[in-house]
């Protein structure tokens, strides 16, 4: 009976075919990954910019146009390149017909970033305003769109402009709610293009980005510790590698395929890490442990592949096993390249080889010093996890996701009341809670041994599953959730010290955030406003009117689970923890956690803000 009823409810009327723009707008995650509002570097609005830029970069790689101009003004992005320009009779097709483009022609775009003719159409469909102008041989063709629909198809006209393509767009604020571009994220994206394309100039709002030394400049820009030896640069037509070691813990990689930043790595990164270990073992004729060889490594790998296969439309992870049709495998190509060129370099530069060996031996010495306590520490962490005393886990984990739309977070909080409120209010599918017991240890200046000796640090490391690197990181967002008072700030500082000291890649890869919770609640019988600043509180008081009830939240434990749902749901406010480029981790930790008390006192005095007395309001 039930089967018969289901059959009756399922008819030809239930079958629909969506046109291209409707499908993109209904399923944007299939085309650009997650949405977001611009808070995170991988939010969709930056993917839109990247899709436009990729086309301009492909033009440059084919030898056309040495300059790209990018402007940002009030959420509006313009990209102007000086390549060949879209063929004037195909402007509408290129911008609005799926699977249409020049990149199917391998002669025109042999090693292109975008191959499936989708990216620019996604930008068009997901923008309230999208204009494309193609300049060719003294003529211009312009078409204006809105959400993928043609608004105006301008007649072909004469133009003095140089050949190239001009695209401007406004992301649709009904899809990217309250979006705001962060210039720092845009600058990082544009700089990466210049590191990979010597001779290219990108002008962003008047700032000029270009690179003379390629991946060496990239490592110089991103290194937070002193390099132990000069950056080694190895290159041929299809592969460029830059590598050095620093005094930091962990490994740090920047990988690219045909100019695309593959933030999740892929077959080329796996092959490089294998090749690095094999080459160093063979050179020194010693079976060094893998972790000792790669501890403190920072490297950039840029490879060019014909018809690359990525694991998603956002192209963050390479899936290709071969360099191209009838070409060697990525693994074999990488092994041969690194084995030959790095081995030759080390033979020709004995001082570098000696420094590298000393770094490996120092890592080996430290690893053996803590090997005795690691097993006990793991067992202790396993017991605590089984008894669920510290970690209230979630069901979906970052490393196990097969769909980029799936995500996970962990809140690190202090005290039973605060962790209890978050635990009751959280989404059990994607939000975990780790409860600290008191203030963490100040780990500044200590060795990695403390990670295993200190129970809190050992259990936190186990919860995140980062002992062997970020490959097994279980949560994309590691969120520090502490009270907005002196004690809460101190706990926050101690946790950041721990991460910077032993797991700096967590912060450098954009995984660590500070949870912003409201300072005030302003309400009357009809309306309630949660305010995160004095300015928001003043605006709320005006909206509520006479005799508002004003509550000052002094701690997370005072916020009920029902109210907490408002702050850790879709409207969650997270402040990314980022490093300033002109300050190293060593300098940062020395200033905040070292013995330079007068300097810190002056910093506090210069930056002191006195909160108004709420009692007298």
XYZ file of C-alpha atoms in Angstrom:
617
model
C 0.000 0.000 0.000
C 2.810 2.414 0.943
C 4.715 1.517 -2.250
C 1.606 2.239 -4.310
C 1.138 5.605 -2.622
C 4.815 6.571 -3.215
C 4.420 5.646 -6.892
C 1.340 7.858 -7.217
C 3.199 10.829 -5.699
C 6.113 10.387 -8.106
C 5.138 11.306 -11.682
C 6.425 13.138 -14.754
C 5.554 16.427 -13.041
C 8.264 15.736 -10.452
C 10.980 15.666 -13.128
C 12.579 19.044 -13.875
C 15.501 20.237 -15.960
C 17.235 23.313 -14.586
C 18.931 25.723 -16.953
C 22.620 26.473 -16.342
C 22.225 29.603 -14.189
C 19.407 28.170 -12.073
C 21.461 25.063 -11.362
C 24.489 27.140 -10.299
C 22.360 29.345 -8.052
C 20.596 26.390 -6.437
C 23.767 24.321 -6.010
C 26.598 26.883 -5.718
C 28.695 24.526 -3.584
C 29.192 22.267 -6.597
C 30.901 25.122 -8.430
C 32.686 27.271 -5.853
C 32.841 25.134 -2.692
C 31.437 26.906 0.354
C 29.737 30.301 0.372
C 30.648 32.432 3.407
C 30.824 36.193 3.847
C 34.526 36.831 3.235
C 35.716 36.099 6.778
C 37.765 33.114 5.588
C 40.317 32.999 2.785
C 38.519 30.124 1.033
C 35.072 31.753 1.089
C 33.187 31.795 -2.192
C 33.639 35.481 -3.024
C 37.407 34.923 -3.346
C 36.778 31.878 -5.539
C 34.755 34.143 -7.858
C 37.735 36.490 -8.167
C 40.071 33.550 -8.716
C 37.932 32.201 -11.542
C 38.155 35.542 -13.338
C 41.885 35.877 -12.663
C 42.632 32.355 -13.903
C 41.532 33.296 -17.394
C 43.797 36.350 -17.419
C 46.707 34.301 -16.062
C 46.216 31.701 -18.777
C 46.517 34.486 -21.343
C 49.819 35.582 -19.787
C 51.119 32.003 -19.728
C 50.426 31.824 -23.462
C 52.567 34.937 -23.958
C 49.825 37.559 -24.126
C 49.735 40.600 -21.832
C 52.214 41.336 -19.053
C 49.894 43.398 -16.856
C 46.614 42.763 -15.035
C 44.738 45.511 -13.185
C 42.446 44.623 -10.271
C 40.327 47.117 -8.349
C 38.057 46.704 -5.339
C 35.551 49.383 -4.414
C 32.625 48.861 -2.029
C 32.317 45.162 -2.757
C 32.668 45.673 -6.511
C 35.583 43.900 -8.290
C 37.068 44.838 -11.665
C 39.697 42.803 -13.531
C 41.318 44.140 -16.710
C 43.922 42.134 -18.588
C 45.833 42.903 -21.783
C 45.695 39.527 -23.457
C 44.128 38.772 -26.819
C 40.571 39.521 -25.692
C 37.581 37.220 -26.124
C 36.629 36.807 -29.809
C 33.982 39.499 -30.261
C 31.328 37.220 -31.682
C 31.575 34.788 -28.767
C 31.357 37.096 -25.736
C 27.848 36.002 -24.703
C 28.654 32.331 -25.292
C 31.852 32.441 -23.212
C 30.071 34.166 -20.312
C 26.797 32.248 -20.305
C 26.957 28.943 -22.164
C 28.214 25.995 -20.135
C 31.119 23.994 -21.512
C 32.067 26.805 -23.866
C 35.638 28.141 -24.074
C 38.988 27.993 -25.835
C 40.602 25.667 -23.324
C 39.295 22.535 -24.981
C 41.736 23.366 -27.774
C 45.042 22.072 -26.406
C 46.940 24.131 -28.983
C 45.656 27.375 -27.478
C 45.872 26.398 -23.815
C 48.228 23.457 -23.395
C 48.679 23.694 -19.635
C 45.736 25.757 -18.484
C 44.222 26.151 -15.027
C 40.584 25.948 -16.062
C 39.603 23.294 -18.540
C 35.884 22.687 -18.278
C 34.429 26.057 -19.273
C 32.473 26.514 -16.033
C 34.255 29.061 -13.829
C 33.343 32.365 -15.479
C 29.738 31.221 -15.875
C 29.558 30.595 -12.119
C 30.777 34.140 -11.467
C 28.105 35.451 -13.835
C 25.266 33.428 -12.288
C 26.256 34.336 -8.717
C 26.572 38.089 -9.288
C 23.861 40.747 -9.199
C 25.851 42.675 -11.762
C 28.318 41.145 -14.227
C 29.785 43.049 -17.174
C 32.233 41.713 -19.723
C 34.024 43.844 -22.315
C 36.249 42.365 -24.991
C 38.710 44.649 -26.794
C 40.172 43.447 -30.087
C 41.833 45.377 -32.891
C 40.209 48.736 -32.181
C 36.758 47.383 -31.442
C 34.880 46.576 -28.222
C 31.990 44.256 -27.452
C 30.159 44.712 -24.122
C 27.445 42.595 -22.531
C 25.788 43.295 -19.166
C 24.277 40.479 -17.085
C 22.450 40.112 -13.793
C 22.314 36.703 -12.101
C 23.174 35.102 -15.450
C 20.471 36.877 -17.456
C 21.451 39.259 -20.255
C 20.432 42.792 -19.261
C 21.901 44.583 -22.270
C 23.765 43.348 -25.315
C 25.629 46.433 -26.548
C 26.337 46.931 -30.220
C 29.869 46.445 -31.468
C 31.680 49.794 -31.434
C 35.080 51.336 -32.028
C 37.503 51.746 -29.092
C 41.033 53.131 -28.612
C 41.660 50.637 -25.779
C 44.417 48.037 -26.084
C 43.426 44.422 -26.690
C 42.277 42.436 -23.681
C 39.311 41.603 -21.479
C 37.575 43.708 -18.823
C 35.263 42.019 -16.316
C 33.549 43.538 -13.313
C 31.092 41.932 -10.930
C 29.204 42.301 -7.669
C 28.665 39.043 -5.730
C 24.976 38.422 -5.071
C 24.297 39.455 -1.459
C 21.271 37.158 -1.291
C 23.704 34.239 -1.640
C 26.792 35.734 0.049
C 24.952 37.414 2.912
C 26.644 40.486 4.426
C 29.786 39.736 2.449
C 32.890 41.885 2.776
C 36.157 41.407 0.888
C 39.284 41.336 3.065
C 42.089 43.038 1.132
C 44.731 40.864 2.812
C 43.210 37.712 1.320
C 43.027 39.304 -2.129
C 46.638 40.465 -1.901
C 47.818 36.960 -0.944
C 45.938 35.505 -3.915
C 47.440 38.030 -6.323
C 50.967 37.693 -4.933
C 50.873 33.949 -5.522
C 50.101 34.579 -9.185
C 53.201 36.789 -9.499
C 55.478 34.264 -7.750
C 54.493 31.697 -10.365
C 54.690 34.016 -13.354
C 57.935 35.972 -13.574
C 57.510 39.092 -15.661
C 53.853 39.526 -14.724
C 52.716 42.720 -12.992
C 49.441 42.842 -11.068
C 48.210 46.236 -9.905
C 45.668 46.066 -7.081
C 44.142 49.381 -6.011
C 47.401 51.108 -6.933
C 49.736 48.544 -5.324
C 52.091 46.812 -7.745
C 52.909 43.133 -7.213
C 55.640 41.380 -9.192
C 58.334 38.817 -8.539
C 61.895 38.489 -9.823
C 62.847 35.270 -8.027
C 59.670 33.210 -8.209
C 59.194 30.709 -5.422
C 62.169 32.089 -3.494
C 60.186 35.304 -3.058
C 57.184 33.268 -1.910
C 59.184 31.559 0.849
C 60.834 34.842 1.854
C 57.372 36.393 2.201
C 55.954 33.558 4.286
C 58.802 32.354 6.506
C 58.331 33.111 10.211
C 61.597 31.637 11.465
C 65.166 32.168 10.363
C 66.196 29.886 7.534
C 69.000 27.505 8.443
C 70.512 27.629 4.964
C 69.865 29.663 1.786
C 66.737 28.678 -0.108
C 67.440 25.981 -2.674
C 65.746 26.611 -6.016
C 65.453 23.783 -8.560
C 63.663 24.129 -11.881
C 63.043 22.786 -15.337
C 60.333 23.520 -17.918
C 57.485 21.816 -16.023
C 58.578 21.834 -12.376
C 59.953 24.410 -9.950
C 60.813 23.732 -6.314
C 62.090 26.008 -3.554
C 63.077 24.474 -0.228
C 64.767 25.282 3.069
C 64.499 24.403 6.763
C 63.790 26.631 9.739
C 63.895 26.198 13.498
C 60.123 25.825 13.759
C 58.258 22.569 14.299
C 56.065 20.962 11.685
C 56.098 21.104 7.895
C 54.919 23.892 5.628
C 54.155 23.520 1.928
C 52.836 25.756 -0.830
C 51.826 23.742 -3.871
C 50.589 24.799 -7.282
C 49.394 23.163 -10.489
C 49.424 25.274 -13.641
C 49.357 28.354 -11.425
C 46.463 27.089 -9.285
C 47.140 27.129 -5.527
C 46.299 23.580 -4.428
C 45.750 24.311 -0.747
C 44.865 20.667 -0.030
C 47.878 19.283 -1.887
C 47.352 16.153 -3.912
C 49.459 13.723 -5.898
C 52.248 16.248 -6.551
C 52.725 17.006 -2.837
C 52.659 13.320 -1.914
C 55.288 12.655 -4.581
C 57.487 15.561 -3.434
C 57.492 14.513 0.212
C 58.415 10.971 -0.800
C 61.147 12.197 -3.166
C 62.621 14.512 -0.515
C 62.958 11.690 2.025
C 64.433 9.244 -0.498
C 66.987 11.747 -1.829
C 68.230 12.785 1.613
C 68.478 9.202 2.832
C 70.447 8.235 -0.279
C 72.713 11.295 -0.098
C 73.749 10.711 3.516
C 73.463 6.918 3.167
C 71.466 6.799 6.411
C 67.916 5.648 7.087
C 66.830 8.834 8.873
C 63.305 8.847 10.250
C 60.808 10.579 7.964
C 59.738 13.017 10.690
C 63.341 14.057 11.357
C 63.964 14.842 7.695
C 60.814 16.884 7.263
C 60.705 18.637 10.643
C 61.005 22.372 10.081
C 60.840 22.102 6.285
C 59.252 24.897 4.277
C 58.904 24.311 0.561
C 57.026 25.482 -2.513
C 56.263 23.200 -5.447
C 54.900 24.404 -8.794
C 54.177 21.828 -11.484
C 52.721 22.081 -14.993
C 50.499 19.258 -16.203
C 48.571 18.758 -19.413
C 44.833 18.412 -18.820
C 45.046 18.218 -15.007
C 42.317 16.458 -13.065
C 41.305 18.082 -9.777
C 39.152 16.521 -7.096
C 36.613 19.366 -7.220
C 35.588 22.377 -9.291
C 37.459 24.648 -6.837
C 40.710 22.865 -7.816
C 42.246 22.771 -4.329
C 43.551 19.194 -4.615
C 45.269 17.524 -7.568
C 43.995 14.077 -8.508
C 46.055 13.503 -11.674
C 48.449 10.583 -11.522
C 50.172 11.414 -14.821
C 51.863 14.516 -16.247
C 49.549 14.271 -19.243
C 48.449 11.913 -22.007
C 51.272 9.503 -22.890
C 53.459 11.214 -20.258
C 55.250 9.802 -17.188
C 53.492 9.596 -13.836
C 53.671 12.579 -11.492
C 55.385 10.362 -8.918
C 58.110 9.112 -11.261
C 58.688 12.557 -12.738
C 59.039 14.069 -9.257
C 61.324 11.292 -8.003
C 63.651 11.601 -10.997
C 63.705 15.405 -10.795
C 64.392 15.702 -7.035
C 66.812 12.770 -6.951
C 68.959 14.299 -9.669
C 68.794 18.018 -8.931
C 68.734 18.057 -5.119
C 71.466 15.424 -4.922
C 73.629 17.458 -7.315
C 73.013 20.629 -5.307
C 74.021 19.019 -2.010
C 77.205 17.634 -3.557
C 78.116 21.061 -4.913
C 77.234 22.887 -1.657
C 78.800 20.926 1.243
C 78.117 23.715 3.761
C 74.380 23.425 3.081
C 74.582 19.631 3.287
C 76.311 19.911 6.661
C 73.717 22.344 8.042
C 70.870 20.139 6.827
C 72.385 17.061 8.419
C 72.831 18.904 11.714
C 69.154 19.914 11.657
C 68.111 16.303 11.031
C 70.307 15.009 13.851
C 68.927 17.651 16.254
C 65.374 16.576 15.398
C 66.355 12.936 15.885
C 67.858 13.710 19.277
C 64.730 15.499 20.472
C 62.436 12.787 19.102
C 64.329 10.069 20.953
C 64.316 12.117 24.145
C 60.515 12.123 24.203
C 59.898 8.674 22.703
C 59.628 7.109 26.153
C 56.762 9.317 27.272
C 54.862 9.426 23.955
C 53.389 5.947 24.359
C 52.163 6.684 27.875
C 50.791 10.025 26.713
C 48.826 8.395 23.880
C 47.352 5.814 26.253
C 46.355 8.542 28.695
C 44.700 10.535 25.910
C 42.833 7.465 24.690
C 41.448 6.749 28.155
C 40.246 10.301 28.650
C 38.667 10.328 25.207
C 36.864 7.053 25.896
C 35.433 8.423 29.122
C 34.370 11.619 27.326
C 35.701 13.863 30.102
C 37.456 16.446 27.967
C 36.107 16.162 24.453
C 32.492 16.275 23.347
C 33.049 15.202 19.781
C 30.961 15.810 16.676
C 29.882 13.360 13.991
C 31.482 14.959 10.916
C 35.223 15.508 10.734
C 37.291 17.677 8.430
C 39.606 14.895 7.209
C 36.811 12.427 6.484
C 34.783 14.774 4.303
C 34.086 13.763 0.737
C 32.045 16.849 -0.054
C 33.613 20.292 0.346
C 30.345 21.598 1.790
C 30.868 19.464 4.898
C 32.860 21.172 7.625
C 33.665 20.876 11.321
C 34.719 23.059 14.245
C 36.032 22.566 17.763
C 35.490 25.103 20.542
C 38.289 25.247 23.115
C 36.822 26.695 26.284
C 37.564 26.889 30.000
C 35.358 25.861 32.886
C 32.378 23.547 33.235
C 29.707 26.252 32.953
C 31.019 27.700 29.687
C 31.669 24.324 28.073
C 28.279 23.118 29.313
C 26.433 25.990 27.647
C 28.262 25.535 24.337
C 27.794 21.749 24.457
C 24.021 22.087 24.871
C 23.741 24.755 22.173
C 26.089 23.287 19.539
C 25.327 21.421 16.343
C 26.297 17.845 17.291
C 26.968 16.995 13.655
C 29.719 19.536 13.053
C 30.704 21.249 16.335
C 32.892 19.668 19.013
C 33.811 21.082 22.441
C 37.123 20.680 24.307
C 37.088 21.757 27.948
C 40.252 23.129 29.544
C 40.958 22.594 33.213
C 42.251 25.923 34.467
C 44.832 28.041 32.702
C 47.215 26.252 30.295
C 50.939 26.199 30.966
C 53.064 28.982 29.482
C 54.975 26.925 26.907
C 57.238 29.738 25.702
C 60.842 28.567 25.437
C 59.993 24.943 26.257
C 60.752 21.948 24.031
C 58.214 19.638 22.431
C 58.611 17.298 25.366
C 56.115 19.452 27.265
C 53.385 18.576 24.741
C 53.414 15.029 26.071
C 54.284 15.727 29.707
C 51.535 18.319 30.201
C 48.141 16.601 30.400
C 46.137 19.487 28.921
C 48.447 19.918 25.927
C 48.680 16.181 25.355
C 44.906 15.786 25.340
C 44.396 18.840 23.126
C 46.915 17.536 20.609
C 45.194 14.153 20.651
C 41.760 15.739 20.197
C 42.963 17.675 17.146
C 44.998 14.652 15.933
C 47.914 16.812 14.789
C 50.880 14.957 16.262
C 52.086 13.904 12.799
C 51.017 17.024 10.913
C 47.871 18.643 9.564
C 46.962 15.781 7.229
C 44.908 14.204 10.005
C 43.495 17.448 11.471
C 39.940 16.601 12.524
C 38.462 20.122 12.565
C 38.749 22.838 9.947
C 38.060 25.606 12.480
C 39.871 25.536 15.827
C 37.961 28.150 17.825
C 39.241 29.621 21.081
C 36.173 30.485 23.169
C 37.128 32.316 26.375
C 35.577 35.060 28.480
C 36.189 38.653 27.378
C 37.959 39.516 30.649
C 41.592 39.549 31.805
C 41.622 35.839 32.668
C 40.000 34.935 29.357
C 42.513 37.016 27.432
C 45.355 35.343 29.324
C 44.057 31.862 28.463
C 43.722 32.943 24.842
C 47.324 34.168 24.819
C 48.632 30.948 26.378
C 46.799 28.809 23.801
C 48.122 30.905 20.927
C 51.622 30.579 22.381
C 51.211 26.797 22.394
C 50.051 26.715 18.770
C 52.721 29.141 17.546
C 55.459 27.284 19.406
C 54.657 23.733 18.339
C 52.022 23.796 15.573
C 52.541 27.081 13.681
C 51.051 25.634 10.492
C 47.648 25.567 12.236
C 47.680 29.363 12.330
C 49.508 29.926 9.045
C 47.010 27.722 7.206
C 44.091 29.693 8.626
C 42.559 27.143 11.008
C 42.602 29.125 14.303
C 39.891 31.631 15.245
C 38.643 33.614 18.223
C 34.929 33.320 19.025
C 33.269 36.700 19.345
C 30.411 36.656 21.861
C 28.126 39.587 22.691
C 29.075 41.929 25.492
C 25.522 43.205 26.008
C 21.895 42.228 25.646
C 19.463 45.087 25.087
C 15.751 44.260 25.105
C 12.214 45.155 25.926
C 9.094 42.989 25.879
C 9.012 42.887 22.064
C 12.600 43.058 20.817
C 16.012 41.652 21.811
C 19.366 42.789 20.455
C 22.767 41.193 21.147
C 25.573 43.724 20.944
C 29.260 43.068 20.403
C 30.474 46.606 21.030
C 29.485 49.883 22.699
C 28.450 51.263 19.311
C 26.094 48.351 18.684
C 24.705 48.775 22.194
C 23.966 52.474 21.600
C 22.207 51.663 18.310
C 20.148 48.939 20.031
C 19.070 51.314 22.805
C 17.769 53.749 20.179
C 15.839 50.971 18.441
C 14.333 49.584 21.645
C 13.254 52.999 22.941
C 12.388 53.959 26.492
C 13.369 51.915 29.539
C 15.440 49.181 27.895
C 16.714 46.254 29.933
C 20.510 46.180 29.512
C 22.513 43.110 30.546
C 26.321 42.992 30.546
C 27.574 39.426 29.930
C 30.608 38.966 32.157
C 31.385 35.389 31.115
C 30.363 32.636 28.726
C 28.904 30.650 31.589
C 26.297 33.373 32.140
C 24.851 32.894 28.650
C 22.130 30.266 28.559
C 22.268 27.439 25.974
C 19.163 28.829 24.262
C 20.899 32.168 23.775
C 24.197 30.560 22.792
C 22.505 29.043 19.747
C 22.316 32.546 18.288
C 26.084 33.020 18.601
C 27.470 29.731 17.272
C 24.975 29.091 14.474
C 24.820 30.573 10.998
C 25.441 34.074 12.406
C 28.607 33.049 14.277
C 31.239 35.773 14.464
C 34.784 34.493 14.216
C 37.967 36.549 14.196
C 40.721 34.796 12.220
C 44.105 34.624 13.929
C 46.592 35.968 11.409
C 50.282 36.809 11.472
C 51.597 40.147 10.298
C 54.067 39.596 7.484
C 56.748 41.820 9.019
C 56.815 39.967 12.365
C 58.254 36.481 12.894
C 56.906 33.927 15.363
C 60.112 34.277 17.371
C 59.713 38.068 17.631
C 56.038 37.746 18.515
C 56.590 35.231 21.312
C 59.580 37.118 22.693
C 57.528 40.314 22.934
C 54.388 38.871 24.522
C 55.815 35.971 26.530
C 59.486 36.893 27.100
C 61.162 38.988 29.770
C 60.818 42.407 28.102
C 58.374 43.669 30.732
C 58.953 47.437 30.124
C 58.179 47.032 26.408
C 54.915 45.251 27.193
C 53.964 47.835 29.802
C 54.466 50.630 27.274
C 52.425 48.692 24.702
C 49.529 48.292 27.158
C 49.632 51.981 28.149
C 49.713 53.126 24.509
C 46.787 50.872 23.579
C 44.697 51.183 26.746
C 40.948 51.579 26.278
C 38.859 52.400 29.348
C 35.351 50.929 29.146
C 32.607 53.319 30.188
C 30.964 52.713 33.541
C 27.812 50.750 32.836
C 26.385 51.363 36.304
C 25.992 55.073 35.577
C 24.102 54.645 32.308
